[in-house]
Every structure is written in structure tokens, then in C-alpha cells.
Short mmCIF file of C-alpha atoms and ligand atoms in Angstrom, two decimals:
data_model
loop_
_atom_site.label_atom_id
_atom_site.label_comp_id
_atom_site.label_asym_id
_atom_site.label_seq_id
_atom_site.Cartn_x
_atom_site.Cartn_y
_atom_site.Cartn_z
CA MET V 1 47.01 121.48 -20.73
CA LYS V 2 44.60 120.81 -17.87
CA GLU V 3 45.48 122.14 -14.47
CA TYR V 4 44.66 120.40 -11.22
CA ASP V 5 45.63 120.91 -7.58
CA ALA V 6 46.77 117.30 -7.36
CA ILE V 7 47.47 114.39 -9.71
CA ILE V 8 47.51 110.80 -8.49
CA ILE V 9 49.06 108.10 -10.68
CA GLY V 10 47.73 104.60 -9.97
CA THR V 11 44.69 103.31 -8.10
CA GLY V 12 46.34 100.86 -5.73
CA GLN V 13 45.69 100.88 -2.02
CA ALA V 14 46.80 104.47 -1.38
CA GLY V 15 45.72 106.45 -4.45
CA PRO V 16 41.92 106.21 -4.37
CA SER V 17 41.58 107.07 -0.67
CA LEU V 18 44.03 109.94 -1.05
CA ALA V 19 42.13 111.24 -4.11
CA LYS V 20 38.87 111.29 -2.15
CA ARG V 21 40.44 112.96 0.91
CA LEU V 22 42.13 115.66 -1.18
CA ALA V 23 38.96 116.27 -3.20
CA ALA V 24 36.87 116.45 -0.02
CA SER V 25 39.29 119.09 1.30
CA GLY V 26 38.46 121.28 -1.73
CA MET V 27 41.23 120.38 -4.17
CA ASN V 28 40.62 119.55 -7.83
CA VAL V 29 42.12 116.11 -8.29
CA ALA V 30 42.99 113.96 -11.32
CA ILE V 31 43.52 110.23 -10.75
CA ILE V 32 44.95 108.04 -13.48
CA GLU V 33 44.72 104.24 -13.85
CA ARG V 34 46.13 102.41 -16.86
CA LYS V 35 44.56 99.04 -16.24
CA LEU V 36 42.38 97.63 -13.45
CA PHE V 37 40.93 99.92 -10.78
CA GLY V 38 41.99 98.82 -7.32
CA GLY V 39 45.41 97.62 -8.47
CA THR V 40 47.21 94.47 -7.41
CA CYS V 41 45.53 93.60 -4.12
CA VAL V 42 42.02 93.75 -5.46
CA ASN V 43 42.62 92.20 -8.90
CA THR V 44 45.70 89.97 -8.92
CA GLY V 45 46.87 89.78 -5.30
CA CYS V 46 45.25 89.52 -1.89
CA THR V 47 41.57 89.26 -2.80
CA PRO V 48 41.65 86.61 -5.54
CA THR V 49 44.32 84.54 -3.77
CA LYS V 50 42.47 84.56 -0.47
CA ALA V 51 39.28 83.57 -2.32
CA LEU V 52 41.24 80.62 -3.74
CA VAL V 53 42.69 79.81 -0.31
CA ALA V 54 39.09 79.50 0.92
CA SER V 55 38.15 77.13 -1.94
CA ALA V 56 41.31 75.11 -1.27
CA TYR V 57 40.41 74.92 2.43
CA ALA V 58 36.96 73.60 1.50
CA ALA V 59 38.58 70.93 -0.69
CA ARG V 60 40.94 70.01 2.12
CA MET V 61 38.15 69.70 4.68
CA VAL V 62 36.13 67.49 2.34
CA SER V 63 39.15 65.21 1.97
CA ARG V 64 39.45 65.09 5.78
CA ALA V 65 35.70 64.81 6.40
CA ALA V 66 35.77 61.24 7.69
CA GLU V 67 38.18 62.33 10.49
CA PHE V 68 35.33 64.49 11.77
CA GLY V 69 32.75 61.74 11.42
CA VAL V 70 31.28 63.21 8.26
CA MET V 71 31.00 60.61 5.51
CA VAL V 72 31.17 61.93 1.94
CA ASP V 73 30.00 58.98 -0.11
CA SER V 74 31.16 59.86 -3.61
CA PRO V 75 34.61 61.22 -4.38
CA ALA V 76 34.83 64.98 -4.23
CA ARG V 77 35.84 66.85 -7.38
CA VAL V 78 37.13 70.39 -7.76
CA ASP V 79 35.42 72.27 -10.59
CA MET V 80 37.93 74.97 -11.56
CA LYS V 81 35.34 76.90 -13.56
CA ARG V 82 33.20 77.26 -10.43
CA VAL V 83 36.22 78.06 -8.29
CA LYS V 84 37.15 80.82 -10.71
CA ALA V 85 33.56 82.09 -10.96
CA ARG V 86 33.44 82.40 -7.16
CA MET V 87 36.75 84.23 -7.14
CA GLU V 88 35.56 86.63 -9.82
CA ALA V 89 32.30 87.25 -8.00
CA ILE V 90 34.39 88.39 -5.03
CA VAL V 91 36.91 90.45 -7.03
CA SER V 92 34.60 92.16 -9.50
CA PRO V 93 32.48 94.21 -7.02
CA SER V 94 35.68 95.57 -5.46
CA THR V 95 37.16 96.60 -8.82
CA LYS V 96 33.91 98.24 -9.89
CA GLY V 97 33.43 99.79 -6.45
CA VAL V 98 36.81 101.54 -6.57
CA GLU V 99 36.10 102.97 -10.03
CA ARG V 100 32.54 104.01 -9.17
CA SER V 101 33.53 105.73 -5.94
CA LEU V 102 36.21 107.74 -7.77
CA ARG V 103 33.94 108.71 -10.66
CA ASN V 104 31.22 109.76 -8.20
CA ALA V 105 33.53 111.85 -6.04
CA GLU V 106 33.10 115.61 -6.44
CA ARG V 107 36.15 117.49 -7.80
CA CYS V 108 37.75 114.17 -8.83
CA THR V 109 38.43 113.44 -12.53
CA VAL V 110 39.28 109.89 -13.57
CA TYR V 111 41.59 109.10 -16.52
CA HIS V 112 41.88 105.54 -17.80
CA ASP V 113 45.24 105.44 -19.59
CA HIS V 114 48.97 105.16 -19.03
CA ALA V 115 50.55 108.16 -17.25
CA ARG V 116 54.06 109.40 -17.85
CA PHE V 117 55.92 112.42 -16.46
CA VAL V 118 56.95 115.05 -18.98
CA SER V 119 58.31 117.48 -16.36
CA PRO V 120 58.29 117.72 -12.54
CA ARG V 121 54.83 119.33 -12.70
CA GLU V 122 53.33 117.72 -15.82
CA VAL V 123 52.02 114.27 -16.65
CA ALA V 124 51.00 113.04 -20.09
CA VAL V 125 47.91 110.78 -20.26
CA GLY V 126 47.08 109.58 -23.73
CA LYS V 127 46.98 112.76 -25.85
CA GLU V 128 46.46 115.11 -22.91
CA VAL V 129 48.92 116.78 -20.59
CA LEU V 130 47.86 117.46 -17.00
CA SER V 131 49.68 119.72 -14.58
CA ALA V 132 49.59 120.10 -10.81
CA GLY V 133 51.72 121.41 -7.97
CA ARG V 134 51.32 118.11 -6.12
CA ILE V 135 51.82 114.71 -7.75
CA PHE V 136 51.40 111.40 -5.91
CA ILE V 137 52.82 108.19 -7.37
CA ASN V 138 51.04 104.94 -6.42
CA VAL V 139 52.03 102.72 -9.34
CA GLY V 140 52.71 99.49 -7.40
CA GLY V 141 54.66 96.63 -8.87
CA ARG V 142 54.50 93.52 -11.02
CA ALA V 143 55.99 90.03 -11.00
CA LEU V 144 59.73 89.96 -11.48
CA VAL V 145 60.75 87.81 -14.43
CA PRO V 146 64.28 86.58 -13.71
CA ASP V 147 67.03 86.27 -16.23
CA MET V 148 66.81 82.46 -16.24
CA PRO V 149 68.33 80.35 -19.01
CA GLY V 150 65.62 78.77 -21.19
CA LEU V 151 62.78 81.02 -20.04
CA ASP V 152 62.43 82.48 -23.54
CA GLN V 153 61.62 78.98 -24.87
CA VAL V 154 58.76 78.13 -22.51
CA ASP V 155 55.36 79.57 -21.62
CA TYR V 156 55.48 80.73 -18.06
CA LEU V 157 52.83 82.04 -15.69
CA THR V 158 52.88 84.86 -13.15
CA ASN V 159 50.37 85.52 -10.39
CA SER V 160 48.29 87.58 -12.84
CA SER V 161 48.11 85.03 -15.68
CA LEU V 162 47.60 82.05 -13.37
CA LEU V 163 44.64 83.82 -11.76
CA ARG V 164 43.09 84.34 -15.22
CA SER V 165 43.21 80.60 -15.96
CA ASP V 166 40.48 78.10 -15.08
CA VAL V 167 42.63 75.09 -15.97
CA LEU V 168 43.89 72.73 -13.30
CA PRO V 169 47.58 72.15 -14.06
CA ARG V 170 48.59 68.49 -14.14
CA HIS V 171 51.93 69.37 -12.56
CA LEU V 172 52.59 72.94 -11.51
CA ILE V 173 56.25 73.84 -11.08
CA ILE V 174 56.64 76.94 -8.92
CA VAL V 175 59.94 78.80 -8.96
CA GLY V 176 60.17 80.63 -5.64
CA GLY V 177 59.53 79.24 -2.16
CA SER V 178 58.45 82.42 -0.47
CA TYR V 179 55.11 84.06 0.41
CA ILE V 180 53.40 84.20 -3.00
CA GLY V 181 54.81 80.90 -4.30
CA LEU V 182 53.84 78.92 -1.20
CA GLU V 183 50.26 80.20 -1.13
CA PHE V 184 49.79 79.09 -4.75
CA ALA V 185 51.57 75.78 -4.02
CA GLN V 186 49.12 74.75 -1.34
CA ILE V 187 46.09 76.09 -3.21
CA TYR V 188 46.83 74.04 -6.36
CA ARG V 189 47.90 70.95 -4.44
CA ARG V 190 44.59 71.01 -2.60
CA PHE V 191 42.76 71.40 -5.91
CA GLY V 192 44.48 68.21 -7.11
CA SER V 193 47.59 69.28 -9.06
CA ASP V 194 50.99 67.75 -8.53
CA VAL V 195 53.11 70.65 -7.27
CA THR V 196 56.87 71.13 -7.08
CA VAL V 197 58.35 74.20 -5.40
CA ILE V 198 61.88 75.08 -6.46
CA GLU V 199 63.76 77.44 -4.17
CA MET V 200 67.35 78.60 -4.50
CA SER V 201 67.87 79.19 -0.75
CA PRO V 202 68.60 76.33 1.63
CA ARG V 203 65.12 76.76 3.16
CA LEU V 204 61.61 78.02 2.41
CA VAL V 205 60.56 81.56 3.44
CA SER V 206 64.19 82.24 4.20
CA ARG V 207 63.46 85.67 5.73
CA GLU V 208 61.74 83.87 8.62
CA ASP V 209 63.44 82.08 11.52
CA GLU V 210 64.73 78.59 10.83
CA ASP V 211 62.10 76.94 13.05
CA VAL V 212 59.33 78.74 11.15
CA SER V 213 60.79 77.66 7.79
CA ALA V 214 61.09 74.08 9.01
CA SER V 215 57.52 73.97 10.25
CA VAL V 216 56.16 75.51 7.02
CA HIS V 217 58.21 72.92 5.09
CA ASP V 218 56.68 70.05 7.12
CA ILE V 219 53.14 71.37 6.67
CA LEU V 220 53.48 71.61 2.88
CA GLN V 221 55.41 68.38 2.46
CA ALA V 222 52.78 66.50 4.48
CA GLU V 223 50.23 67.49 1.83
CA GLY V 224 52.38 65.98 -0.91
CA ILE V 225 54.09 69.13 -2.20
CA ASN V 226 57.50 68.30 -3.61
CA ILE V 227 60.10 70.81 -2.37
CA ARG V 228 63.51 71.31 -3.97
CA LEU V 229 65.95 73.57 -2.14
CA ASN V 230 69.40 74.96 -2.98
CA ALA V 231 68.41 75.17 -6.65
CA LYS V 232 71.10 77.71 -7.47
CA CYS V 233 71.60 77.01 -11.16
CA LEU V 234 68.05 76.57 -12.35
CA THR V 235 67.40 76.34 -16.08
CA VAL V 236 64.17 75.51 -17.89
CA ALA V 237 63.43 73.96 -21.28
CA ARG V 238 60.51 72.79 -23.38
CA ARG V 239 60.06 69.04 -23.95
CA GLY V 240 57.05 68.30 -26.14
CA ASN V 241 54.08 69.75 -24.27
CA ASP V 242 55.95 69.66 -20.98
CA ILE V 243 58.36 71.98 -19.25
CA THR V 244 61.50 70.64 -17.65
CA ALA V 245 63.28 72.41 -14.84
CA ASN V 246 66.88 71.42 -14.42
CA VAL V 247 67.57 71.68 -10.74
CA GLU V 248 71.08 71.72 -9.42
CA CYS V 249 70.45 70.37 -5.95
CA THR V 250 72.64 68.50 -3.57
CA GLU V 251 70.13 65.67 -3.55
CA GLY V 252 67.11 64.45 -5.52
CA ALA V 253 66.50 63.98 -9.23
CA PRO V 254 68.34 66.55 -11.37
CA GLU V 255 65.23 67.30 -13.43
CA VAL V 256 61.59 68.13 -12.67
CA VAL V 257 59.06 67.70 -15.49
CA GLY V 258 55.81 69.65 -15.23
CA SER V 259 52.91 70.89 -17.33
CA HIS V 260 52.93 74.53 -16.13
CA LEU V 261 55.54 76.90 -14.74
CA LEU V 262 54.76 79.70 -12.27
CA LEU V 263 57.34 82.37 -11.53
CA ALA V 264 57.13 83.69 -7.98
CA VAL V 265 60.59 85.07 -7.35
CA GLY V 266 59.68 88.58 -6.24
CA ARG V 267 58.19 91.84 -7.46
CA ARG V 268 59.57 94.82 -9.30
CA PRO V 269 58.22 98.38 -9.12
CA ASN V 270 56.27 99.86 -12.08
CA THR V 271 58.68 102.77 -12.33
CA ASP V 272 60.53 101.92 -15.54
CA ASP V 273 57.86 103.34 -17.88
CA LEU V 274 56.82 106.37 -15.84
CA GLY V 275 59.19 108.98 -17.28
CA LEU V 276 60.72 109.58 -13.85
CA GLU V 277 63.86 110.95 -15.48
CA LYS V 278 61.79 113.82 -16.94
CA ALA V 279 60.83 114.78 -13.42
CA SER V 280 64.32 114.11 -11.96
CA VAL V 281 62.82 111.74 -9.36
CA THR V 282 65.51 109.40 -8.06
CA THR V 283 65.20 105.66 -7.53
CA ASP V 284 67.45 103.01 -6.02
CA ASP V 285 69.21 100.42 -8.20
CA LYS V 286 66.09 98.20 -8.20
CA GLY V 287 63.83 101.02 -9.37
CA PHE V 288 62.14 101.78 -6.03
CA ILE V 289 61.50 105.51 -5.64
CA LYS V 290 63.56 107.00 -2.83
CA VAL V 291 61.39 108.75 -0.22
CA ASP V 292 61.84 110.27 3.23
CA ASP V 293 59.93 109.34 6.37
CA GLN V 294 56.90 111.34 5.17
CA LEU V 295 57.07 109.72 1.72
CA ARG V 296 58.35 112.81 -0.11
CA THR V 297 60.64 112.14 -3.06
CA ASN V 298 63.76 114.19 -3.77
CA VAL V 299 61.60 116.55 -5.90
CA PRO V 300 59.45 118.99 -3.89
CA GLY V 301 55.75 118.44 -4.68
CA ILE V 302 56.13 114.76 -5.64
CA TRP V 303 55.36 111.91 -3.24
CA ALA V 304 55.56 108.11 -3.72
CA LEU V 305 53.23 105.73 -1.88
CA GLY V 306 52.81 101.96 -1.68
CA ASP V 307 55.00 99.19 -3.05
CA CYS V 308 56.85 101.53 -5.46
CA ASN V 309 58.67 103.30 -2.59
CA GLY V 310 60.19 100.08 -1.25
CA LYS V 311 59.11 100.83 2.33
CA GLY V 312 56.49 98.09 2.35
CA ALA V 313 55.11 95.37 0.13
CA PHE V 314 51.66 94.98 1.59
CA THR V 315 48.18 96.36 1.28
CA HIS V 316 48.23 97.63 4.85
CA THR V 317 51.58 99.42 4.35
CA SER V 318 50.29 101.13 1.21
CA TRP V 319 47.09 102.14 3.02
CA ASN V 320 49.23 103.45 5.89
CA ASP V 321 51.23 105.48 3.36
CA PHE V 322 47.96 107.19 2.39
CA GLU V 323 47.26 107.91 6.07
CA ILE V 324 50.76 109.36 6.56
CA VAL V 325 50.56 111.66 3.53
CA ALA V 326 46.99 112.78 4.32
CA ALA V 327 47.85 113.42 7.98
CA ASN V 328 50.88 115.54 7.07
CA LEU V 329 49.15 117.50 4.31
CA LEU V 330 45.68 117.97 5.73
CA ASP V 331 45.68 117.31 9.48
CA LYS V 332 48.92 118.94 10.68
CA ASP V 333 49.74 115.52 12.14
CA GLU V 334 53.37 114.60 11.46
CA ARG V 335 52.91 110.87 10.99
CA ARG V 336 55.92 108.93 9.76
CA ALA V 337 56.59 105.60 8.03
CA SER V 338 59.17 104.70 10.68
CA ASP V 339 56.38 104.56 13.32
CA ARG V 340 55.03 101.48 11.58
CA ILE V 341 55.60 98.11 13.23
CA PRO V 342 56.32 95.44 10.62
CA ALA V 343 53.44 92.95 10.53
CA TYR V 344 52.15 90.56 7.87
CA GLY V 345 50.61 87.18 7.19
CA LEU V 346 51.53 84.15 5.11
CA TYR V 347 48.24 82.65 4.01
CA ILE V 348 49.01 79.00 3.80
CA ASP V 349 46.80 76.85 6.01
CA PRO V 350 47.42 77.10 8.89
CA PRO V 351 48.49 80.71 8.42
CA LEU V 352 51.55 82.47 9.77
CA GLY V 353 51.03 85.79 11.55
CA ARG V 354 54.19 87.82 12.09
CA VAL V 355 54.94 90.98 13.96
CA GLY V 356 58.10 92.88 14.89
CA LEU V 357 61.53 91.32 15.11
CA SER V 358 62.34 87.70 14.38
CA GLU V 359 64.37 85.64 16.82
CA ALA V 360 67.38 85.93 14.47
CA GLN V 361 67.06 89.74 14.47
CA VAL V 362 66.82 89.87 18.26
CA ARG V 363 69.91 87.65 18.60
CA LYS V 364 71.78 89.86 16.14
CA SER V 365 70.87 92.97 18.12
CA GLY V 366 72.61 91.49 21.15
CA ARG V 367 70.05 92.91 23.59
CA PRO V 368 69.14 90.82 26.65
CA ALA V 369 65.87 89.11 25.78
CA LEU V 370 63.41 86.45 26.85
CA ILE V 371 61.76 83.86 24.64
CA ALA V 372 58.81 81.50 24.92
CA THR V 373 57.34 79.00 22.50
CA LEU V 374 54.23 76.88 22.54
CA ALA V 375 53.28 74.04 20.18
CA MET V 376 49.80 74.34 18.66
CA GLU V 377 49.27 70.74 19.83
CA ASP V 378 49.05 72.20 23.33
CA VAL V 379 46.38 74.73 22.40
CA GLY V 380 42.93 73.40 23.28
CA ARG V 381 41.06 75.17 20.50
CA ALA V 382 43.47 73.86 17.88
CA PHE V 383 43.09 70.36 19.28
CA GLU V 384 39.29 70.59 19.20
CA LYS V 385 39.45 71.69 15.56
CA SER V 386 41.99 68.94 14.68
CA GLU V 387 44.25 71.70 13.37
CA THR V 388 47.33 71.25 15.53
CA GLN V 389 50.14 72.01 13.08
CA GLY V 390 52.53 74.83 13.89
CA PHE V 391 53.67 76.75 16.95
CA MET V 392 53.79 80.18 18.56
CA LYS V 393 56.86 82.11 19.58
CA VAL V 394 57.28 85.42 21.37
CA LEU V 395 60.36 87.51 22.19
CA VAL V 396 60.46 90.06 24.99
CA ASP V 397 63.00 92.70 26.02
CA GLN V 398 64.40 91.55 29.35
CA GLU V 399 64.67 95.05 30.84
CA THR V 400 61.56 96.86 29.61
CA LYS V 401 59.37 93.72 29.43
CA GLN V 402 58.09 95.03 26.09
CA ILE V 403 57.34 92.56 23.33
CA LEU V 404 59.94 92.66 20.56
CA GLY V 405 58.38 90.30 18.07
CA ALA V 406 56.28 87.19 17.56
CA ALA V 407 55.38 84.47 15.10
CA ILE V 408 52.15 82.53 15.27
CA LEU V 409 52.05 79.67 12.79
CA GLY V 410 48.78 77.92 13.45
CA THR V 411 45.05 78.05 13.14
CA GLY V 412 43.92 81.68 13.48
CA GLY V 413 47.54 82.90 13.55
CA ASP V 414 46.80 85.79 11.18
CA GLU V 415 44.17 87.15 13.60
CA VAL V 416 45.71 86.21 16.96
CA ILE V 417 48.94 88.07 16.15
CA HIS V 418 47.06 91.38 16.50
CA CYS V 419 46.86 90.95 20.31
CA LEU V 420 50.65 91.24 20.32
CA LEU V 421 50.78 93.98 17.68
CA GLU V 422 48.59 96.25 19.84
CA LEU V 423 50.77 95.68 22.91
CA ILE V 424 53.91 96.49 20.95
CA TYR V 425 52.35 99.66 19.55
CA ALA V 426 51.21 100.72 23.02
CA ARG V 427 54.76 100.03 24.29
CA ALA V 428 53.08 98.14 27.13
CA PRO V 429 54.90 95.44 29.11
CA TYR V 430 53.82 91.87 28.37
CA THR V 431 52.51 91.59 31.93
CA VAL V 432 49.48 93.69 30.88
CA MET V 433 48.26 90.78 28.81
CA GLN V 434 48.61 88.40 31.74
CA ARG V 435 46.04 90.47 33.67
CA ALA V 436 43.48 90.49 30.84
CA VAL V 437 41.21 87.48 31.04
CA HIS V 438 40.99 85.94 27.58
CA ILE V 439 38.00 84.09 26.21
CA HIS V 440 37.89 80.30 26.35
CA PRO V 441 38.25 78.38 24.10
CA THR V 442 40.41 80.43 21.78
CA VAL V 443 43.95 80.35 20.47
CA SER V 444 44.45 83.82 22.00
CA GLU V 445 43.85 82.52 25.54
CA PHE V 446 47.17 80.68 25.27
CA LEU V 447 49.19 83.86 24.75
CA PRO V 448 49.25 84.66 28.51
CA THR V 449 50.05 80.98 29.14
CA MET V 450 53.01 81.18 26.77
CA LEU V 451 54.17 84.47 28.32
CA GLY V 452 54.19 82.73 31.71
CA GLU V 453 56.94 80.47 30.38
CA LEU V 454 59.43 83.12 29.23
CA ARG V 455 63.07 82.11 29.65
CA PRO V 456 66.33 83.89 28.84
CA LEU V 457 67.30 83.80 25.15
CA SER V 458 70.58 81.97 25.44
C1 FAD H 1 49.71 87.11 -5.42
C2 FAD H 1 49.77 88.24 -4.42
C3 FAD H 1 49.18 88.10 -3.20
C4 FAD H 1 49.24 89.13 -2.26
N1 FAD H 1 48.66 88.94 -1.05
C5 FAD H 1 48.72 89.93 -0.13
C6 FAD H 1 48.11 89.77 1.13
O1 FAD H 1 47.49 88.75 1.41
N2 FAD H 1 48.19 90.78 2.01
C7 FAD H 1 48.85 91.95 1.72
O2 FAD H 1 48.92 92.84 2.57
N3 FAD H 1 49.45 92.11 0.52
C8 FAD H 1 49.40 91.15 -0.40
N4 FAD H 1 49.99 91.34 -1.63
C9 FAD H 1 50.67 92.64 -1.90
C10 FAD H 1 49.63 93.72 -2.23
O3 FAD H 1 48.84 93.30 -3.32
C11 FAD H 1 50.31 95.06 -2.55
O4 FAD H 1 51.24 95.34 -1.56
C12 FAD H 1 49.22 96.14 -2.59
O5 FAD H 1 48.40 95.94 -3.71
C13 FAD H 1 49.75 97.56 -2.55
O6 FAD H 1 50.03 98.01 -3.81
P1 FAD H 1 50.13 99.53 -4.21
O7 FAD H 1 49.11 100.37 -3.52
O8 FAD H 1 51.52 99.90 -4.05
O9 FAD H 1 49.80 99.50 -5.77
P2 FAD H 1 49.08 98.43 -6.67
O10 FAD H 1 47.95 97.78 -5.94
O11 FAD H 1 50.08 97.56 -7.28
O12 FAD H 1 48.40 99.37 -7.77
C14 FAD H 1 49.15 100.16 -8.64
C15 FAD H 1 48.25 100.60 -9.76
O13 FAD H 1 48.94 101.56 -10.58
C16 FAD H 1 48.64 101.33 -11.94
N5 FAD H 1 49.73 101.90 -12.72
C17 FAD H 1 51.02 101.49 -12.75
N6 FAD H 1 51.75 102.27 -13.57
C18 FAD H 1 50.88 103.19 -14.08
C19 FAD H 1 51.03 104.27 -14.99
N7 FAD H 1 52.21 104.59 -15.53
N8 FAD H 1 49.93 104.99 -15.32
C20 FAD H 1 48.73 104.72 -14.76
N9 FAD H 1 48.54 103.71 -13.88
C21 FAD H 1 49.61 102.96 -13.53
C22 FAD H 1 48.55 99.82 -12.03
O14 FAD H 1 47.79 99.43 -13.15
C23 FAD H 1 47.86 99.47 -10.70
O15 FAD H 1 46.47 99.42 -10.86
C24 FAD H 1 49.93 90.34 -2.59
C25 FAD H 1 50.51 90.49 -3.84
C26 FAD H 1 50.45 89.46 -4.75
C27 FAD H 1 51.08 89.65 -6.10
#
């Protein structure tokens, strides 16, 4: 039995930083990773997908080059081996960097194996048992494989296996029309695959407002992505070398035939093989570990951070979990998860930046509110770049004049949204922004313009 002051399970976005902070404060820390250092974001999530988004953008701009007066004389070709090599050259230093920084940290011991609780204070790693008074779980999640008829007869891909491949699918069928599925859809369409997205809801990204879903739909459809909605009774089957998806839709062909199948229907937490029952840590019915506002589980001395606690599904929320735990334990600063303002991006091109409440949520709340929208066609910078798809929308509390939420679907939307995020966090009225002189020509300079056109949300 080896004794430590703290054990951290998983090297996602929270674990490594927490390990280094705790070790720097004088604690002896063990950190355990069963697979790839850096976890999902670095290896099979944000970093590789955004590297591919960049390659796909390059392909798109080459295909549009003549619009900009740039003549490309021979047909452009996407070399998937080079695309993948570029992606790996971006991912690999991050993976290695996380491992190196942990191994080099004083008072920090790294274990590379699967961890499993054997009691509330003990964790088995390979043949060893480690014990500590404080245990932090940062085990993340993996692709959810649905209970879909026929799936056992076909080879299917998840985000992880698709990212390992350097083959360009002839026809990629994607089950799931939400954030992960849509990013892959546009990436592979731009590389040259035929792509069909199959979604069981009546619209894409169904957690967003209807106007956002409709605009995302138009953007993807305009690039030749085939979209099938209301696919409630989806089954799949093998036909020769192909995969058929039987789609029960109200319209369109009943069957889609493709060469590859990607599942992008959600994520499940890596808590089923962690021995949580030995530690009496409770989860909800989907396996997410139940935590309080300071990310403490029901068992004193055990915390859960990142995707596995169900309070966030993003790199920045997991990182914020680290900040919350470190602040409470080391800084006497009672930070809480409920202080966090929901914010995220959807990295299709143009991207969607989102913060705070949606229009539907504001309507449901019944509070008196104001709304303004602006088409990206009316934004000078977007026009100059010939990237005019999308729109912006902002919602404001009528009484306090504070911003309640916003969506920016358009060029630079993932960056521009931060102007609004800061105002919300500062609880400042929107009129503050109208006094700040924004830089021309930018997308951000049109935020005060849009705020000048607020009208009651009827
Ligand atoms: C395709 C894709 C794209 C994404 N894009 C974005 C994006 O653009 N922006 C964004 O904010 N988020 C994005 N995300 C989400 C983001 O990757 C996660 O929210 C983020 O990685 C936070 O994860 P985490 O810290 O909870 O743990 P993870 O990063 O999932 O890491 C958990 C680690 O724990 C290890 N582990 C699990 N069980 C054990 C065990 N028993 N013993 C030892 N080790 C264990 C795992 O091997 C893993 O390394 C994306 C996700 C996917 C799948």
C-alpha cells in the first residue's frame, strides 16, 4: 500500500492542473491515466477536430478561390494522409507535454494504468493499491453507443476511431445531428465525401432556438450535406461492403446507403468500470457522479470534476472545475459551479458562439425582455470577407438592462460572443457596450448597433 495526500484519477482538463497545484502546495500526489495523457480534448476531441476544421476550411476556400479573383488552375485534391499528419503534429506535442509536465512535477507520481476504487480511501492501479485522504475523479466520458437494431452487424465509427483513420469515406452516414456530428459532417463534406446526417429530432441542434437550427441547416445543406430529420426508428444493416440505414422519415427515400457509419448521439461518463460502489459514491441513472456546488461527492474526501459530474461537457467547464476545487481547498475562496455562465461554441463554418439563455428559455421564464437580431449580411466585415451566412441575436432583461443570452452564428462568432459573456459576468447593463467605441471593421462593432435596435420580446 502506498500512501499519498491526494490521488487524482484521469488526466483530462482538470486533473493535471489540480495535481500540479496540490503538489506545489506541499502535498504528495498520485495521478493515474489509463490511456492517453490529456484525455478527450487533447487526443480525440477539441484539438484534433479543430485541426481538421482548419484543413476543411482551406479546402473550402480553394474551391471558392475564383470568387476572390484567385485562379487555381488545376483541380485541388485533399490528401488525407497529409491532413492526418498535420492533425497529429498538432495533437502529439500536447499529449506529450501533459505527460512530461506531470512526470517533472515535484511530489507528483504518475501511474499509467486503469484505476479502480477498492474502498472510499483506496484505489487499485495494476497490482498496487494507493491510499489517500483526498481522491479526485476526472475520468471524462466516451461516445455513447445506442441500442440500435442492426448495429452488431456493421462496423461503426466513433469520434475516436474516425480520427485514427486516414481514409476518405465515399459516403459517410452520421447518426446524430448535434454538435459533434455536425462538425464532422462539414469537415468530411469539404474533404470530398458524400455525407448524410440522420437525426431523430425534427431539427438539427435541437437544444438551440429554432431560428439557429434553421440557419445551421441551410448552411450545411448549401454545401451538399444530405439531412434526414425525424428518423425515430432508425435501423442499420450490412449490404455487401456498404452499410444501409433504414430511416423512418415523413419524407425522402426510406433507405440511405453509405460506405461508413459514424455514431455521434451523445457521450456517456467513464464511471461504469471505476469501482464506485466500493467507495459508496452515488451517481444518477446515466452514471454521472452526483456532486454539490463545490464538486464534492456524497462521500467526504472524494470530489468529481469534468464531464463525469454532469455539470458541464466542455473543456472550459472541466478546467473551471479545477479552479473551483483548488480555490476552495487551497485559497479559502468559496468558488461555486453555479457561478458559471453557460457558454460554448459549435465549430462548423461559420461557427456558432452561444452564451446564457436561449430565446426559448427566456420566453419560458416569462420575464419581460427585449430582443434584437442582425443578419450577418448587414455586417460590413462579413461582407468584405464574403462570409455572410448566419445572424446574431441578443436578449436583454427589460428592467435591469442586463444581457440574458446571445447567439452569434457567423464569421468570428466563437470569439465575438466573449464581448457579451464579459458583460453578463460583470452584471453590467447593455448600455455600457454602447459607450465603448469598437474597432472598425470587425464583427464586434455591430454588437452596439444591434443593441440599438432592441424591441420587446412579444
Ligand atoms: C469530437 C469532440 C469534440 C469536442 N470539441 C470540443 C470543443 O471544441 N470545445 C470544448 O470545450 N469541448 C469539446 N469537447 C468536449 C471536451 O473534449 C471535454 O469536455 C473535455 O475533454 C473535458 O473532459 P474531462 O476533463 O472531463 O475528461 P477527459 O478529457 O475525457 O479525460 C478523462 C481521462 O480519464 C482517463 N480515465 C478514464 N477512466 C479511467 C480510469 N478508471 N483509470 C485511469 N484513467 C481513466 C481517460 O483515459 C481520459 O484520459 C469535444 C468532445 C468531443 C468528443
